[in-house]
Coordinates of C-alpha atoms and ligand atoms in Angstrom, one line a residue:
M586 CA 0.0 0.0 0.0
P587 CA 1.3 3.5 -0.8
D588 CA 2.1 5.5 2.3
T589 CA 3.4 9.0 1.6
K590 CA 1.3 11.7 0.0
Q591 CA 3.6 11.5 -3.1
E592 CA 3.2 7.7 -3.3
I593 CA -0.6 8.0 -2.9
Q594 CA -0.7 10.5 -5.8
T595 CA 1.5 8.4 -8.0
D596 CA -0.5 5.3 -7.3
M597 CA -3.7 7.2 -7.9
D598 CA -2.5 8.6 -11.3
Q599 CA -1.5 5.1 -12.5
E600 CA -4.7 3.6 -11.4
I601 CA -6.8 6.3 -13.1
R602 CA -4.8 6.2 -16.3
R603 CA -5.5 2.5 -16.8
R604 CA -9.2 2.8 -16.3
R605 CA -11.7 2.5 -19.1
T606 CA -15.4 3.0 -18.4
F607 CA -17.9 2.4 -21.1
A608 CA -21.4 1.4 -21.8
I609 CA -22.6 -1.3 -24.3
I610 CA -25.7 -0.2 -26.1
S611 CA -27.9 -2.1 -28.6
H612 CA -31.3 -2.9 -29.7
P613 CA -32.5 -6.1 -27.9
D614 CA -31.1 -9.2 -29.5
A615 CA -28.3 -7.6 -31.4
G616 CA -25.8 -9.5 -29.3
K617 CA -24.9 -7.2 -26.4
T618 CA -24.9 -9.9 -23.8
T619 CA -22.9 -12.3 -25.9
L620 CA -20.3 -9.6 -26.6
T621 CA -20.1 -8.7 -22.9
E622 CA -19.6 -12.3 -22.0
K623 CA -16.8 -12.7 -24.5
F624 CA -15.1 -9.6 -23.0
L625 CA -15.3 -11.1 -19.6
L626 CA -13.9 -14.4 -20.9
Y627 CA -10.9 -12.5 -22.2
G628 CA -10.5 -10.7 -18.9
G629 CA -10.5 -14.1 -17.1
A630 CA -13.5 -12.8 -15.1
I631 CA -15.6 -15.7 -16.0
Q632 CA -14.7 -19.2 -16.9
S633 CA -17.3 -20.3 -19.3
A634 CA -19.7 -18.8 -21.9
G635 CA -23.3 -18.6 -20.6
A636 CA -22.2 -17.5 -17.2
V637 CA -23.5 -14.0 -17.6
K638 CA -27.0 -15.1 -18.4
G639 CA -26.9 -17.9 -15.9
K640 CA -25.9 -15.7 -13.1
A641 CA -28.4 -13.1 -14.1
S642 CA -31.2 -15.6 -13.3
D643 CA -29.6 -16.4 -9.9
R644 CA -29.7 -12.7 -9.1
H645 CA -33.4 -12.8 -9.2
A646 CA -33.4 -14.8 -6.0
T647 CA -32.3 -11.7 -4.1
S648 CA -34.4 -9.1 -5.8
D649 CA -38.0 -9.7 -5.4
W650 CA -39.6 -7.0 -7.5
M651 CA -37.5 -8.2 -10.4
E652 CA -40.0 -11.1 -10.5
I653 CA -41.2 -9.0 -13.5
E654 CA -37.9 -9.6 -15.2
K655 CA -38.3 -13.3 -14.6
K656 CA -41.8 -13.4 -15.9
R657 CA -41.0 -11.5 -19.0
G658 CA -37.5 -12.8 -19.5
I659 CA -36.0 -9.4 -19.8
S660 CA -33.4 -7.5 -18.0
V661 CA -34.9 -4.5 -16.3
T662 CA -32.0 -3.0 -14.5
S663 CA -28.5 -2.2 -15.6
S664 CA -25.5 -3.6 -13.9
V665 CA -21.9 -2.6 -13.7
L666 CA -19.0 -5.1 -14.2
Q667 CA -15.4 -4.6 -13.5
F668 CA -12.5 -6.7 -14.9
E669 CA -8.9 -6.6 -15.8
Y670 CA -7.5 -7.1 -19.3
N671 CA -3.9 -6.4 -20.5
G672 CA -3.2 -4.0 -17.7
F673 CA -6.4 -2.1 -18.2
C674 CA -9.1 -1.9 -15.5
I675 CA -12.3 -2.0 -17.3
N676 CA -15.7 -0.9 -16.1
I677 CA -18.6 -2.1 -18.3
L678 CA -21.9 -0.4 -17.8
D679 CA -24.4 -2.9 -19.0
T680 CA -27.7 -1.4 -20.0
P681 CA -31.1 -3.0 -20.2
G682 CA -32.0 -3.9 -23.7
H683 CA -35.7 -3.6 -23.3
Q684 CA -37.1 -0.4 -24.7
D685 CA -39.4 0.1 -21.8
F686 CA -36.5 0.7 -19.5
S687 CA -34.7 3.3 -21.6
E688 CA -34.7 6.0 -19.0
D689 CA -32.5 3.9 -16.8
T690 CA -30.3 3.2 -19.8
Y691 CA -30.1 6.9 -20.6
R692 CA -28.9 7.6 -17.1
T693 CA -26.3 4.9 -17.2
L694 CA -24.8 6.6 -20.3
M695 CA -24.2 9.6 -18.2
A696 CA -21.7 7.6 -16.2
A697 CA -19.8 6.3 -19.2
D698 CA -16.8 7.8 -21.0
S699 CA -17.5 6.0 -24.2
A700 CA -20.0 3.6 -25.8
V701 CA -19.8 0.4 -27.7
M702 CA -22.8 0.2 -30.1
V703 CA -23.7 -3.4 -31.1
I704 CA -25.6 -3.6 -34.4
D705 CA -27.1 -6.7 -36.0
G706 CA -25.5 -7.0 -39.4
A707 CA -28.8 -8.2 -40.9
K708 CA -30.9 -5.4 -39.4
G709 CA -28.7 -2.3 -39.2
I710 CA -29.9 0.6 -37.1
E711 CA -33.0 -0.3 -35.0
P712 CA -35.3 2.0 -32.9
Q713 CA -33.5 1.4 -29.6
T714 CA -30.1 2.0 -31.2
R715 CA -31.4 5.3 -32.5
K716 CA -32.6 6.5 -29.1
L717 CA -29.4 5.5 -27.3
F718 CA -27.2 7.0 -30.0
K719 CA -28.9 10.4 -29.5
V720 CA -27.9 10.4 -25.8
C721 CA -24.3 9.5 -26.5
A722 CA -24.2 12.2 -29.2
M723 CA -25.6 14.7 -26.7
R724 CA -22.5 14.1 -24.6
H725 CA -20.1 13.8 -27.5
I726 CA -18.6 10.6 -26.1
P727 CA -16.7 8.3 -28.4
I728 CA -18.9 5.7 -30.0
F729 CA -17.4 2.4 -31.3
T730 CA -19.5 0.3 -33.6
F731 CA -19.4 -3.5 -33.6
I732 CA -21.4 -4.9 -36.5
N733 CA -22.3 -8.4 -35.3
K734 CA -23.6 -11.7 -36.6
M735 CA -21.5 -11.6 -39.8
D736 CA -21.7 -15.4 -39.7
R737 CA -25.3 -15.0 -40.8
E738 CA -26.7 -13.4 -43.9
A739 CA -26.1 -9.7 -43.5
R740 CA -26.8 -6.5 -45.3
D741 CA -24.3 -5.1 -47.7
P742 CA -21.5 -3.5 -45.5
F743 CA -21.4 -0.3 -47.6
D744 CA -25.1 0.1 -47.0
L745 CA -24.7 -0.5 -43.3
V746 CA -22.0 2.1 -43.0
D747 CA -23.8 4.5 -45.2
E748 CA -26.9 4.2 -43.0
L749 CA -24.8 5.0 -39.8
E750 CA -23.4 8.1 -41.4
K751 CA -26.7 9.4 -42.9
E752 CA -28.9 8.6 -39.9
F753 CA -26.5 9.6 -37.2
G754 CA -24.7 12.4 -38.9
I755 CA -21.2 11.1 -37.9
G756 CA -18.3 9.9 -39.9
T757 CA -17.2 6.3 -39.8
Y758 CA -13.9 4.6 -40.2
C759 CA -14.0 0.9 -40.9
V760 CA -11.1 -0.6 -38.9
N761 CA -11.8 -3.9 -40.5
W762 CA -13.9 -5.0 -43.5
P763 CA -15.9 -8.2 -43.8
I764 CA -15.2 -10.8 -46.4
G765 CA -18.6 -12.2 -47.3
C766 CA -21.2 -13.1 -44.7
G767 CA -23.4 -16.0 -43.7
A768 CA -22.3 -19.4 -45.0
G769 CA -19.7 -17.5 -47.2
F770 CA -18.2 -15.5 -44.3
K771 CA -14.4 -15.8 -44.7
G772 CA -13.2 -13.4 -42.1
V773 CA -12.2 -9.7 -42.0
Y774 CA -9.5 -7.6 -43.6
E775 CA -7.7 -5.4 -41.0
R776 CA -7.1 -2.2 -43.0
D777 CA -4.3 -0.6 -41.1
R778 CA -2.5 -3.9 -40.6
H779 CA -3.0 -4.9 -44.2
S780 CA -3.8 -8.4 -43.1
I781 CA -6.6 -10.9 -43.0
L782 CA -8.1 -12.5 -39.9
A783 CA -9.6 -15.6 -41.4
F784 CA -12.7 -17.2 -40.1
G785 CA -11.9 -20.9 -39.8
E786 CA -13.4 -23.4 -42.2
T787 CA -16.0 -25.8 -41.1
H788 CA -14.2 -28.3 -39.1
A789 CA -15.9 -31.6 -38.1
G790 CA -19.2 -29.8 -38.5
R791 CA -18.2 -26.9 -36.3
R792 CA -16.5 -23.7 -37.1
R793 CA -13.1 -23.0 -35.6
I794 CA -13.2 -19.7 -33.9
E795 CA -9.6 -18.6 -34.0
G796 CA -8.3 -16.3 -36.7
V797 CA -5.4 -16.7 -39.0
A798 CA -3.4 -13.6 -39.9
C799 CA -2.3 -13.2 -43.5
D800 CA -1.0 -10.2 -45.5
I801 CA -3.3 -9.2 -48.2
S802 CA -0.4 -9.0 -50.7
D803 CA 0.4 -12.6 -50.2
T804 CA -1.9 -13.7 -53.0
E805 CA -1.1 -17.4 -52.7
K806 CA -1.8 -17.7 -49.0
M807 CA -4.8 -15.4 -49.5
D808 CA -6.3 -17.6 -52.2
A809 CA -5.7 -20.6 -50.0
L810 CA -7.5 -19.0 -47.1
I811 CA -10.4 -17.3 -48.7
G812 CA -10.4 -18.3 -52.4
S813 CA -9.4 -16.2 -55.4
Y814 CA -13.0 -15.0 -56.0
A815 CA -13.3 -13.6 -52.5
R816 CA -9.9 -12.1 -52.7
E817 CA -10.6 -10.3 -55.9
E818 CA -13.9 -9.0 -54.6
L819 CA -12.2 -7.8 -51.4
V820 CA -9.4 -6.0 -53.2
S821 CA -12.0 -4.0 -55.3
Q822 CA -14.1 -3.2 -52.2
I823 CA -11.1 -2.0 -50.3
E824 CA -10.1 0.2 -53.2
L825 CA -13.6 1.7 -53.1
L826 CA -13.5 2.1 -49.4
D827 CA -10.1 3.7 -49.3
G828 CA -11.3 6.2 -52.0
A829 CA -14.6 7.1 -50.4
S830 CA -14.3 6.8 -46.6
F831 CA -13.1 9.2 -44.0
D832 CA -9.5 9.1 -42.9
F833 CA -8.8 7.8 -39.4
D834 CA -8.5 10.7 -36.9
L835 CA -8.1 9.9 -33.2
D836 CA -9.2 13.4 -32.1
K837 CA -12.5 13.0 -34.0
V838 CA -13.0 9.6 -32.5
R839 CA -12.4 11.0 -29.0
N840 CA -14.9 13.8 -29.4
G841 CA -17.6 11.5 -30.9
R842 CA -17.4 12.7 -34.5
L843 CA -15.9 9.6 -36.1
S844 CA -17.0 6.1 -35.1
P845 CA -14.6 3.3 -35.6
V846 CA -16.5 0.4 -37.1
F847 CA -15.6 -3.3 -36.6
F848 CA -17.3 -6.3 -38.2
G849 CA -17.4 -9.7 -36.4
S850 CA -19.3 -12.4 -34.7
A851 CA -19.7 -12.3 -31.0
L852 CA -21.2 -15.8 -30.8
N853 CA -18.3 -17.3 -32.6
N854 CA -15.8 -15.2 -30.7
F855 CA -14.6 -13.9 -34.0
G856 CA -13.0 -10.4 -34.1
V857 CA -13.9 -9.8 -30.5
E858 CA -10.4 -9.7 -29.0
A859 CA -9.1 -7.6 -31.8
F860 CA -12.0 -5.3 -31.2
L861 CA -11.3 -5.1 -27.5
Q862 CA -7.6 -4.4 -28.1
R863 CA -8.2 -1.7 -30.6
F864 CA -11.0 -0.2 -28.6
L865 CA -8.8 0.1 -25.5
E866 CA -6.0 1.8 -27.6
M867 CA -8.4 4.3 -29.0
T868 CA -10.6 5.2 -26.1
T869 CA -9.6 7.5 -23.3
P870 CA -9.0 7.2 -19.6
P871 CA -11.8 8.9 -17.4
L872 CA -12.9 12.2 -18.9
E873 CA -13.1 15.5 -17.1
H874 CA -16.5 16.6 -15.7
V875 CA -18.1 20.0 -15.6
S876 CA -18.9 21.6 -12.2
G877 CA -20.2 25.1 -12.5
D878 CA -17.7 27.0 -14.6
R879 CA -14.8 24.7 -14.1
L880 CA -13.6 21.3 -15.3
V881 CA -12.8 18.8 -12.7
S882 CA -9.9 16.6 -13.7
P883 CA -10.1 12.9 -12.8
F884 CA -6.5 13.3 -11.5
D885 CA -7.6 15.9 -9.0
P886 CA -6.6 14.3 -5.7
D887 CA -9.9 15.2 -4.0
F888 CA -12.7 12.6 -4.3
T889 CA -15.8 13.7 -6.1
A890 CA -18.7 11.5 -7.5
F891 CA -22.2 11.8 -8.6
V892 CA -25.2 9.5 -8.2
F893 CA -26.5 8.3 -11.5
K894 CA -28.8 5.5 -10.5
I895 CA -30.7 4.3 -7.5
Q896 CA -31.9 0.7 -7.3
A897 CA -34.3 -0.3 -4.6
N898 CA -34.8 -3.5 -2.8
M899 CA -31.9 -5.6 -3.9
N900 CA -32.6 -7.4 -0.7
K901 CA -36.2 -7.4 0.4
A902 CA -35.5 -8.4 4.0
H903 CA -33.7 -5.1 4.5
R904 CA -35.8 -3.0 2.1
D905 CA -32.6 -1.2 1.1
R906 CA -31.6 0.9 -1.7
I907 CA -28.3 1.1 -3.5
A908 CA -27.1 4.3 -4.9
F909 CA -24.7 4.0 -7.8
L910 CA -22.0 6.6 -7.9
R911 CA -19.6 7.4 -10.7
I912 CA -16.3 8.6 -9.3
C913 CA -15.2 11.7 -11.3
S914 CA -12.0 12.5 -9.5
G915 CA -9.6 11.3 -6.9
R916 CA -9.6 8.2 -4.8
F917 CA -12.4 6.7 -2.7
E918 CA -11.5 5.2 0.7
R919 CA -13.9 3.1 2.6
G920 CA -14.7 4.4 6.1
R921 CA -13.8 8.1 5.3
E922 CA -16.3 10.8 5.8
Y923 CA -17.4 12.6 2.7
Y924 CA -19.8 15.4 2.0
H925 CA -23.2 15.2 0.4
V926 CA -23.6 18.5 -1.4
Q927 CA -27.3 18.6 -1.9
A928 CA -28.1 17.7 1.7
G929 CA -25.4 20.0 2.9
R930 CA -24.1 17.5 5.4
P931 CA -21.3 14.9 6.0
V932 CA -22.0 11.4 4.8
K933 CA -20.4 8.0 5.4
L934 CA -20.7 5.8 2.3
S935 CA -21.5 2.5 3.8
Q936 CA -21.0 -1.0 2.3
P937 CA -19.3 0.3 -0.8
Q938 CA -19.3 -2.4 -3.4
Q939 CA -18.4 -3.2 -6.9
M940 CA -19.5 -5.9 -9.2
M941 CA -16.6 -8.1 -10.1
A942 CA -18.0 -10.2 -12.9
Q943 CA -21.2 -11.3 -11.2
E944 CA -20.1 -11.2 -7.6
R945 CA -20.6 -8.2 -5.4
E946 CA -17.6 -7.3 -3.4
I947 CA -17.1 -4.8 -0.6
I948 CA -14.2 -2.6 -1.6
D949 CA -11.7 -0.5 0.3
T950 CA -10.6 1.8 -2.4
A951 CA -11.8 2.9 -5.8
Y952 CA -10.6 5.5 -8.3
A953 CA -11.9 8.0 -10.8
G954 CA -13.7 6.1 -13.6
D955 CA -15.0 3.5 -11.2
I956 CA -18.6 2.9 -10.3
I957 CA -19.4 2.1 -6.7
G958 CA -22.7 1.1 -5.2
V959 CA -23.3 2.3 -1.7
F960 CA -26.1 1.7 0.8
D961 CA -28.6 4.5 0.6
P962 CA -30.8 5.0 3.6
G963 CA -33.1 7.3 1.5
I964 CA -30.9 10.3 1.3
F965 CA -29.8 10.4 -2.3
S966 CA -31.5 11.5 -5.4
I967 CA -30.4 11.0 -9.0
G968 CA -27.8 13.6 -9.9
D969 CA -26.5 14.3 -6.3
T970 CA -22.9 15.1 -5.8
V971 CA -20.6 13.6 -3.1
C972 CA -17.2 15.1 -2.4
E973 CA -14.6 16.1 0.2
K974 CA -15.7 18.5 2.8
G975 CA -15.0 22.0 1.8
E976 CA -15.0 21.3 -1.9
Q977 CA -17.6 23.2 -3.8
V978 CA -18.5 20.8 -6.5
T979 CA -21.9 20.3 -8.1
Y980 CA -21.9 18.2 -11.2
A981 CA -24.3 19.3 -14.0
G982 CA -27.3 17.2 -13.3
I983 CA -28.6 14.3 -15.2
P984 CA -31.3 15.2 -17.6
T985 CA -34.8 14.0 -17.0
F986 CA -36.0 12.2 -20.1
A987 CA -39.4 13.0 -21.3
P988 CA -42.0 10.4 -20.4
E989 CA -44.1 9.0 -23.3
H990 CA -46.9 7.4 -21.3
F991 CA -49.1 9.0 -18.7
A992 CA -51.7 7.8 -16.2
V993 CA -53.7 9.3 -13.4
V994 CA -53.0 7.2 -10.3
E995 CA -55.3 7.6 -7.3
Q996 CA -55.3 6.0 -3.9
I997 CA -58.2 3.8 -3.0
D998 CA -57.8 3.5 0.8
S999 CA -57.7 6.8 2.6
M1000 CA -56.2 5.0 5.6
K1001 CA -53.1 4.4 3.5
R1002 CA -52.6 7.9 2.4
K1003 CA -49.2 8.2 3.9
Q1004 CA -47.9 5.0 2.4
F1005 CA -49.3 6.0 -1.0
A1006 CA -47.5 9.4 -0.9
K1007 CA -44.3 7.8 0.5
G1008 CA -44.4 5.0 -2.2
V1009 CA -44.9 7.2 -5.2
T1010 CA -42.4 9.8 -3.9
E1011 CA -39.6 7.3 -3.2
I1012 CA -40.1 5.4 -6.4
A1013 CA -40.0 8.8 -8.3
Q1014 CA -36.8 9.7 -6.4
E1015 CA -35.2 6.6 -7.7
G1016 CA -36.1 7.8 -11.1
A1017 CA -38.2 4.8 -12.1
I1018 CA -41.2 7.0 -12.7
Q1019 CA -41.9 10.7 -12.8
I1020 CA -44.8 12.2 -10.8
F1021 CA -46.8 15.3 -11.6
F1022 CA -49.6 17.1 -9.9
E1023 CA -52.6 18.8 -11.3
P1024 CA -52.8 22.2 -9.7
G1025 CA -55.2 22.1 -6.8
T1026 CA -55.0 18.4 -6.1
G1027 CA -53.1 16.9 -3.2
M1028 CA -50.9 13.8 -2.8
E1029 CA -53.8 11.4 -3.1
R1030 CA -53.9 11.8 -6.8
V1031 CA -50.9 12.1 -9.1
V1032 CA -50.2 12.0 -12.8
V1033 CA -47.5 9.4 -13.4
G1034 CA -45.3 9.6 -16.4
V1035 CA -43.0 6.8 -17.6
V1036 CA -40.7 6.3 -20.5
G1037 CA -41.9 2.7 -21.1
Q1038 CA -45.2 1.1 -20.3
L1039 CA -43.5 -1.7 -18.3
Q1040 CA -42.6 0.8 -15.6
F1041 CA -46.3 1.0 -14.8
D1042 CA -46.2 -2.7 -13.9
V1043 CA -43.1 -2.2 -11.8
L1044 CA -44.9 0.6 -10.0
Q1045 CA -47.9 -1.5 -9.3
F1046 CA -45.9 -4.4 -8.1
R1047 CA -43.7 -2.4 -5.9
M1048 CA -46.5 -0.3 -4.4
E1049 CA -48.3 -3.5 -3.4
S1050 CA -45.4 -5.5 -2.2
E1051 CA -43.3 -2.8 -0.6
Y1052 CA -45.8 -0.2 0.6
G1053 CA -48.9 -2.4 0.9
V1054 CA -50.9 0.1 -1.3
R1055 CA -53.3 -0.6 -4.1
Y1056 CA -54.5 2.2 -6.3
N1057 CA -56.8 3.0 -9.3
K1058 CA -55.0 3.8 -12.5
R1059 CA -56.5 5.5 -15.5
D1060 CA -54.4 5.6 -18.6
L1061 CA -54.2 9.0 -20.4
P1062 CA -53.9 9.3 -24.1
H1063 CA -51.1 11.9 -23.7
Q1064 CA -47.7 11.2 -25.2
L1065 CA -45.8 14.4 -25.1
I1066 CA -44.6 16.6 -22.3
R1067 CA -43.1 20.1 -22.4
Y1068 CA -41.8 22.5 -19.8
I1069 CA -43.0 26.0 -20.0
K1070 CA -39.8 28.0 -20.1
N1071 CA -41.4 31.5 -19.7
Q1072 CA -41.2 32.6 -16.1
D1073 CA -43.9 35.3 -16.6
V1074 CA -46.6 33.0 -18.0
N1075 CA -49.5 31.9 -15.9
P1076 CA -50.5 28.6 -17.4
A1077 CA -54.1 29.2 -16.4
D1078 CA -54.2 32.1 -18.9
L1079 CA -52.9 30.1 -21.8
K1080 CA -55.1 29.2 -24.7
L1081 CA -54.9 25.5 -25.0
M1082 CA -56.8 22.7 -26.7
Q1083 CA -59.3 21.0 -24.4
T1084 CA -57.3 17.8 -24.2
T1085 CA -54.0 19.5 -23.2
R1086 CA -53.3 19.2 -19.5
W1087 CA -51.4 21.5 -17.2
V1088 CA -49.4 19.8 -14.5
Q1089 CA -46.6 20.7 -12.1
D1090 CA -43.6 18.6 -11.1
V1091 CA -42.3 18.0 -7.6
R1092 CA -40.5 21.3 -7.6
G1093 CA -43.6 23.2 -8.7
R1094 CA -42.4 23.8 -12.3
D1095 CA -45.2 24.1 -14.8
L1096 CA -45.5 21.6 -17.6
L1097 CA -48.0 20.8 -20.3
I1098 CA -48.9 17.3 -21.5
F1099 CA -50.2 16.8 -25.0
V1100 CA -51.9 14.0 -26.9
G1101 CA -50.1 14.8 -30.1
Q1102 CA -47.8 17.2 -31.9
Y1103 CA -50.7 19.1 -33.3
E1104 CA -51.7 20.2 -29.8
I1105 CA -48.2 21.6 -29.3
D1106 CA -48.4 23.5 -32.6
W1107 CA -51.8 24.8 -31.7
A1108 CA -50.6 26.1 -28.3
L1109 CA -47.5 27.8 -29.8
D1110 CA -49.7 29.3 -32.5
K1111 CA -52.3 30.7 -30.1
N1112 CA -49.9 31.9 -27.5
P1113 CA -47.2 34.0 -29.2
G1114 CA -44.0 34.1 -27.2
L1115 CA -44.7 30.9 -25.4
V1116 CA -41.5 28.8 -25.2
L1117 CA -41.8 25.1 -24.6
T1118 CA -38.8 22.8 -23.9
E1119 CA -38.5 19.0 -24.1
F1120 CA -35.7 18.3 -21.7
N1121 CA -35.2 19.6 -18.3
Q1122 CA -31.7 19.6 -16.8
N1123 CA -31.9 18.8 -13.1
T1124 CA -29.7 20.9 -10.9
Ligands
LIG2393 P1 -28.8 -8.8 -26.5 O1 -28.1 -9.0 -25.2 O2 -28.4 -7.7 -27.3 O3 -30.3 -8.9 -26.3 O4 -28.5 -10.1 -27.4 P2 -27.9 -11.5 -27.0 O5 -26.4 -11.4 -26.7 O6 -28.7 -12.2 -25.9 O7 -28.0 -12.3 -28.3 C1 -29.3 -12.5 -28.9 C2 -29.3 -13.7 -29.8 O8 -28.3 -13.6 -30.8 C3 -28.8 -15.0 -29.0 O9 -29.5 -16.1 -29.5 C4 -27.4 -15.1 -29.3 O10 -26.8 -16.4 -29.2 C5 -27.4 -14.6 -30.8 N1 -26.1 -14.1 -31.3 C6 -25.3 -13.2 -30.7 N2 -24.2 -12.9 -31.4 C7 -24.3 -13.7 -32.5 C8 -23.5 -13.9 -33.6 O11 -22.4 -13.4 -33.8 N3 -23.9 -14.8 -34.6 C9 -25.1 -15.5 -34.4 N4 -25.5 -16.3 -35.4 N5 -25.9 -15.3 -33.4 C10 -25.5 -14.4 -32.4 P3 -30.7 -16.7 -28.8 O12 -31.0 -18.0 -29.6 O13 -31.8 -15.7 -28.7 O14 -30.2 -17.0 -27.4 P4 -29.3 -18.2 -26.9 O15 -30.2 -19.4 -26.7 O16 -28.2 -18.4 -27.9 O17 -28.8 -17.7 -25.6

């Protein structure tokens, strides 16, 4: 263990420099879990394929409300995994693939320094990829694209790349290029290494998964590996690609303007290690974070972190909540007293833990770039900052994502008024739902907004099982929500269509909910000067 101040700083610098914290995003079924699993295999964090999924089902045993996950066979919450590879300490933020839980996914992206976007080669960009990409683009974090399932019939690679550029408005640089696909998949050509990574021939009915490197100019060996037809086709495609595509530019990669693209097959473990190695070379150690008008460097010796996710009831017996913190600077030490900025008081972060592969471990130290989960006795909200006493750090909050489904939720039993209010408030604090009030009504009736319908099921399940409360729910046809930006506008005086509703959030800010875009257009047309905004940045 380092002792002197100097030793501690040197140790900290080294530790931070080798950290890589990234999220894996994809539309469900594109292969995110399979790719994550292969990464973990390379890191030696798991021994066999299938362990990630297997363990995920074990986890249900300790998290009762995740019954819903079990019933629907989807992963609702995101987890964080840490493992070592080639001297790097890697934190993967796994995100739930199901579209209904996109809000949680969005927040997770706030804690990542880069993102790996997995795309199914047969499908290209899908709706969930689109949504997630937008959030990454908003933060200008580097995005690395892995086009998966090349062992199956896939779309034309030029088409896929063109789609990425046109839809996302970014440049792409294909680090490797596929040679065929499906039954005719021969491997990939590594452009800057001028060599082929060949996909093994069918061997006793099974494909070999290891690659064979070969220089593209070695015609004889190339023909032996992929055949002369595939070689000739590859040479003409590479000529086309070299002529038409963007040049590689690491600065552009690092500020999210150029996405390195890799082709491969996660299931066959083909191109995965090469991807991981190249990705680790290109991506950055932990990034700086904005606090007020200054940038906090991760190497700043003072510990700072923000809460990006709160997860309730991991253990029903204790009804506890875990707050997940992204460490932005310095070193965390277990047992030290820190300062909770929003509460304005000291805080001990108890039971600090990290996920090592699938095991939770109590940890003594952690560094900028790491994610720690701490026991939350109900004091934290999403976006809160924790730092050293005396530091004035407040990280720019985590945006609230606009709900797309709304319902009026009303208590049935007036004897359980307190539990109802506590339940909806706490669940809203965790960020699983958003609650709004219609002016003039109290806590017995709230408008609940969610990003995905499934969150209504989670709400009902948790209200009954944790708070012993049942309620009436009436779905609303509304789908859009906007903040009223003008301070001087009294919403009661606005000319609105009959179906438009005026609500207020927990901080008393005015919002309007709309059934469709035409209602927004109508409101803007009839109320000159009215300014409506979609996102609200929490502070
Ligand atoms: P997700 O986390 O993005 O939702 O996707 P996941 O990894 O669970 O993969 C979805 C399905 O796609 C799985 O099949 C998986 O085996 C398959 N898959 C992933 N990568 C590849 C690939 O490179 N090639 C091919 N051919 N298939 C791939 P499944 O049948 O739904 O599940 P399982 O029974 O294999 O677990």
